[in-house]
C-alpha positions as a LaTeX table, in Angstrom:
\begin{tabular}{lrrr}
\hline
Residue & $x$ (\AA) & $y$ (\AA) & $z$ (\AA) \\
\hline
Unk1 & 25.55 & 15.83 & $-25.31$ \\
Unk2 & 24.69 & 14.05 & $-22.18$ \\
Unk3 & 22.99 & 15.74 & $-19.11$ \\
Unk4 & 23.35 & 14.15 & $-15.85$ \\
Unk5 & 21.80 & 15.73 & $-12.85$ \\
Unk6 & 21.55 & 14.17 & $-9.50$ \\
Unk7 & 23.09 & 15.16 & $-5.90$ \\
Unk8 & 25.94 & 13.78 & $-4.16$ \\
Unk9 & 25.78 & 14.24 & $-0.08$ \\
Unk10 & 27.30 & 16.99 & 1.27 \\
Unk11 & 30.66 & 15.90 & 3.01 \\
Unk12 & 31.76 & 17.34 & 6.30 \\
Unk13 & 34.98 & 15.89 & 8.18 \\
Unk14 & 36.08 & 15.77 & 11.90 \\
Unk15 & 38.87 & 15.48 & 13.47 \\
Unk16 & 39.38 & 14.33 & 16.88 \\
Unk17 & 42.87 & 13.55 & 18.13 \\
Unk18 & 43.51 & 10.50 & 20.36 \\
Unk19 & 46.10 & 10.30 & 22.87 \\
Unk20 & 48.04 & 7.29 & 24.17 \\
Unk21 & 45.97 & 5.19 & 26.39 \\
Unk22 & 42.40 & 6.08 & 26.93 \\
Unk23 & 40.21 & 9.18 & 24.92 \\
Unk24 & 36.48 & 9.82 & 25.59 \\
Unk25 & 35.38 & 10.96 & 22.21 \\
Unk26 & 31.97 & 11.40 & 20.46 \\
Unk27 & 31.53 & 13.37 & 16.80 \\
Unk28 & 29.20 & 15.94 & 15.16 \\
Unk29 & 29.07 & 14.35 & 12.14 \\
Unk30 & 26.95 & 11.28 & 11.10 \\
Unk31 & 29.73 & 9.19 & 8.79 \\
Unk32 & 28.39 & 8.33 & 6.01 \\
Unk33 & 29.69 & 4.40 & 6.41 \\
Unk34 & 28.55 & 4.09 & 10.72 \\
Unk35 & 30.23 & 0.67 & 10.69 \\
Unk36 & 32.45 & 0.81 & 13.28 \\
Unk37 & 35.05 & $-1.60$ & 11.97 \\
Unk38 & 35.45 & 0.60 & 8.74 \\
Unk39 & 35.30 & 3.99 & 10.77 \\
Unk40 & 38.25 & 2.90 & 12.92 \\
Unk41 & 40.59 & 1.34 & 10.08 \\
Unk42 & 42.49 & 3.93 & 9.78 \\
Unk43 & 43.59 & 4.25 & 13.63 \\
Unk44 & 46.42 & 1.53 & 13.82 \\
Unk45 & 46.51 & 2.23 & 16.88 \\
Unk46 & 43.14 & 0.98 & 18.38 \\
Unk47 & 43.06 & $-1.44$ & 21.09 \\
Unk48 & 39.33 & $-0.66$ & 22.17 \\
Unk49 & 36.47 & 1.43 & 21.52 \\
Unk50 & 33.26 & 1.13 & 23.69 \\
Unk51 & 30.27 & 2.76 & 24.98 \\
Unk52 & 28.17 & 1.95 & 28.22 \\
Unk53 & 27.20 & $-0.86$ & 26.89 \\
Unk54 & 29.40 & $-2.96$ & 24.16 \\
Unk55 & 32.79 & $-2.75$ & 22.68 \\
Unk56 & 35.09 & $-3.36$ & 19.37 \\
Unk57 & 38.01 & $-4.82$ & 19.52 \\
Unk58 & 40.16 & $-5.74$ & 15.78 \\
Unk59 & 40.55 & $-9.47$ & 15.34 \\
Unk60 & 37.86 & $-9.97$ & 18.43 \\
Unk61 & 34.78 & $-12.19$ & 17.32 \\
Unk62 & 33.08 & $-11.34$ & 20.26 \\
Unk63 & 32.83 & $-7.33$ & 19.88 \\
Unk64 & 29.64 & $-6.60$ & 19.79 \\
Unk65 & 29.42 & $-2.77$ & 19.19 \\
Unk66 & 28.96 & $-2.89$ & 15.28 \\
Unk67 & 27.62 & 0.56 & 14.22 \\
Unk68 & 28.88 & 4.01 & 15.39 \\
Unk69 & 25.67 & 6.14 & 17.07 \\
Unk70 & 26.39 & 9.82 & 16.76 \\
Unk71 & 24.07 & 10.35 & 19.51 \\
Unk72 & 26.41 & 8.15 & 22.03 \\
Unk73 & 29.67 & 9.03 & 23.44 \\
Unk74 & 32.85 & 6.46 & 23.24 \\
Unk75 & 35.64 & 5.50 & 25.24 \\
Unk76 & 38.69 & 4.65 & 22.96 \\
Unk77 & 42.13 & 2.93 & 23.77 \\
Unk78 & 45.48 & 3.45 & 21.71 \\
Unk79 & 49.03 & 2.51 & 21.87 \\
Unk80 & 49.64 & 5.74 & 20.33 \\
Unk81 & 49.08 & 9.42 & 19.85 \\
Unk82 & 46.17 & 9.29 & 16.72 \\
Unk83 & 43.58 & 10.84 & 14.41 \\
Unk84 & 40.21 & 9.73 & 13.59 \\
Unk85 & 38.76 & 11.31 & 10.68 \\
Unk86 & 34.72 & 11.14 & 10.69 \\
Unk87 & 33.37 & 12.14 & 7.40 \\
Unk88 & 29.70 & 12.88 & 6.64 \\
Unk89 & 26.98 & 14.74 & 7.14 \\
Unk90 & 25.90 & 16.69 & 9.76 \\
Unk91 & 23.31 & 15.43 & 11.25 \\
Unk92 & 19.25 & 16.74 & 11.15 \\
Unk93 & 18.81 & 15.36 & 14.48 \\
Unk94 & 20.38 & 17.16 & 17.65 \\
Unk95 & 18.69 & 15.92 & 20.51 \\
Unk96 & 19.29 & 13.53 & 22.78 \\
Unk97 & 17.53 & 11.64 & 25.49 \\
Unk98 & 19.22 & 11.30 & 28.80 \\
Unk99 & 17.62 & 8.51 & 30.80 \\
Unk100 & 17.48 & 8.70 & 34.67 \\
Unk101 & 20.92 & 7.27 & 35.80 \\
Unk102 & 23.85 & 7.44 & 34.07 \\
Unk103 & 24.51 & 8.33 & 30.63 \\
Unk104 & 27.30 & 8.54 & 27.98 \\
Unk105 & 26.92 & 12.26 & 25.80 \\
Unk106 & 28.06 & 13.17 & 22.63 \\
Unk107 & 28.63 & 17.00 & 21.63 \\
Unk108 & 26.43 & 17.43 & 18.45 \\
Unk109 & 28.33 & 20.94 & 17.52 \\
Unk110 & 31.26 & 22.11 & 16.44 \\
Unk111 & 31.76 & 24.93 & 19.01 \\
Unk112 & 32.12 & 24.76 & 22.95 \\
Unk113 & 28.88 & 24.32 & 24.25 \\
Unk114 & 27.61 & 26.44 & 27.60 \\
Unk115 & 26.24 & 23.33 & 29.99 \\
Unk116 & 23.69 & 26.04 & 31.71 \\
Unk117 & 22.79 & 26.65 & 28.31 \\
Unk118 & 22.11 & 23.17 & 27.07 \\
Unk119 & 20.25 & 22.11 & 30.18 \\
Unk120 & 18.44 & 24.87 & 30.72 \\
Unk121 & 15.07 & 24.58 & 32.82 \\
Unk122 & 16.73 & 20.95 & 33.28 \\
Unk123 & 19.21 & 21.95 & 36.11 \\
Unk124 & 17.13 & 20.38 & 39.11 \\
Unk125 & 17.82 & 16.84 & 36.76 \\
Unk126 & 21.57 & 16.61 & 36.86 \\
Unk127 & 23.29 & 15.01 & 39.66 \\
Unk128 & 26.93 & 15.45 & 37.53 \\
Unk129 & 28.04 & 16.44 & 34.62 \\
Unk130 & 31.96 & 14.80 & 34.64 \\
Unk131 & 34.68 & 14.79 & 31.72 \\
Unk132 & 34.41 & 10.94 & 30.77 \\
Unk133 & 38.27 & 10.53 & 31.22 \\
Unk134 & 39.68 & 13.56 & 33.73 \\
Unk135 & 38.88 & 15.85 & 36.46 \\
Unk136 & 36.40 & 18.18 & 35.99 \\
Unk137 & 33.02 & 18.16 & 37.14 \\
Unk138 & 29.46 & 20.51 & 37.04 \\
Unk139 & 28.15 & 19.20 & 40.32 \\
Unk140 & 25.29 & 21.49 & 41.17 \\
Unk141 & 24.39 & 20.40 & 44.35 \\
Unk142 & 27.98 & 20.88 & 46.13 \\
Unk143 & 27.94 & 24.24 & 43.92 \\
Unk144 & 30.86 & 23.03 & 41.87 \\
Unk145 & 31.44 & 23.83 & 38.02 \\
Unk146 & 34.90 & 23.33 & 37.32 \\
Unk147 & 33.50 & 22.13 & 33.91 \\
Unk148 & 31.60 & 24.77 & 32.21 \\
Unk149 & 31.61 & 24.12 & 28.62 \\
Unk150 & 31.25 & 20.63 & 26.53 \\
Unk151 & 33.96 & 20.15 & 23.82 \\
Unk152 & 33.34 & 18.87 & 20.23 \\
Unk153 & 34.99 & 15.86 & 19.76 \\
Unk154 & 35.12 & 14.86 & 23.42 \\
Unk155 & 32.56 & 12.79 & 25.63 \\
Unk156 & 30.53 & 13.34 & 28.85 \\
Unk157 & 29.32 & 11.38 & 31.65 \\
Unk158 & 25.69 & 12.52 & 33.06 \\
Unk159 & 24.16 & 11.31 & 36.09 \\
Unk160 & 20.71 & 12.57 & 35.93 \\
Unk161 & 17.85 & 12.10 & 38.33 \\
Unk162 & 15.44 & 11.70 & 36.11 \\
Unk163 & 14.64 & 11.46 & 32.31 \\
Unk164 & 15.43 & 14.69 & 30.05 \\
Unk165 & 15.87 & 15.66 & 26.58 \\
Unk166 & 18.67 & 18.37 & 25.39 \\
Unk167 & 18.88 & 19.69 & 22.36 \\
Unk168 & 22.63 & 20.86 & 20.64 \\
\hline
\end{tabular}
């Protein structure tokens, strides 16, 4: 008789659909492989995935965005209607730290999230909260909230004022 004992992780999936031409996407799950060539295999599709600050491209030697940050949001590129499958775990960490200026937001839950809710006592900080690719906008100063809830799967642009934490 042989006894084995020992844990495997506990695996979670995503899925967040990507249209034709341009997605803003983030995920709730940490994947258990973060590197973003192997993440984005299985999208034939891809053209470009980036963030604020770097970018993959297949076949490109110069991409330099190598890992996939579940506490960043991503702009992604397709020639066609897709699926990317994140599988993992879900992550112990849900906070993020918005810097004064612009920033790039995941949504770390798998339900709509209320955006009075999540920045709550941290209204007076955001200049804009904006879909990442569309029209709708939480622009507290003009009074304007045509955005109202953030959507798992999806990414946000936030202007803030000043430095902030939020926690999902």
């Amino acid at each position: 008789i042989v006894n084995l004992s020992g844990t495997s992780p506990v695996s979670n999936q995503q899925f967040i659909n990507l249209n034709q031409g341009w997605t803003w996407i983030s995920s709730f799950i940490l994947p258990f492989n973060t590197e973003i060539q192997s993440l984005v295999a299985q999208v034939s599709e891809l053209i470009v995935i980036k963030d604020l600050n770097s970018f993959y491209q297949p076949g490109n030697p110069n991409s330099s965005l190598l890992n996939w940050n579940t506490a960043s949001g991503y702009f992604i590129k397709t020639t066609g209607a897709s699926q990317l499958v994140v599988e993992g775990s879900l992550p112990a960490n849900k906070t993020i730290n918005l810097a004064s200026g612009l920033n790039l937001i995941p949504v770390l839950s798998d339900q709509p999230v209320n955006i009075y809710t999540l920045f709550s006592g941290q209204l007076g900080k955001v200049e804009i909260i904006k879909e990442a690719i569309g029209l709708s906008i939480f622009w507290p100063a003009y009074n304007i909230s045509t955005l109202q809830q953030l959507i798992p799967g999806k990414a946000y642009l936030v202007e803030m004022n000043q430095s902030a934490t939020i926690t999902f």
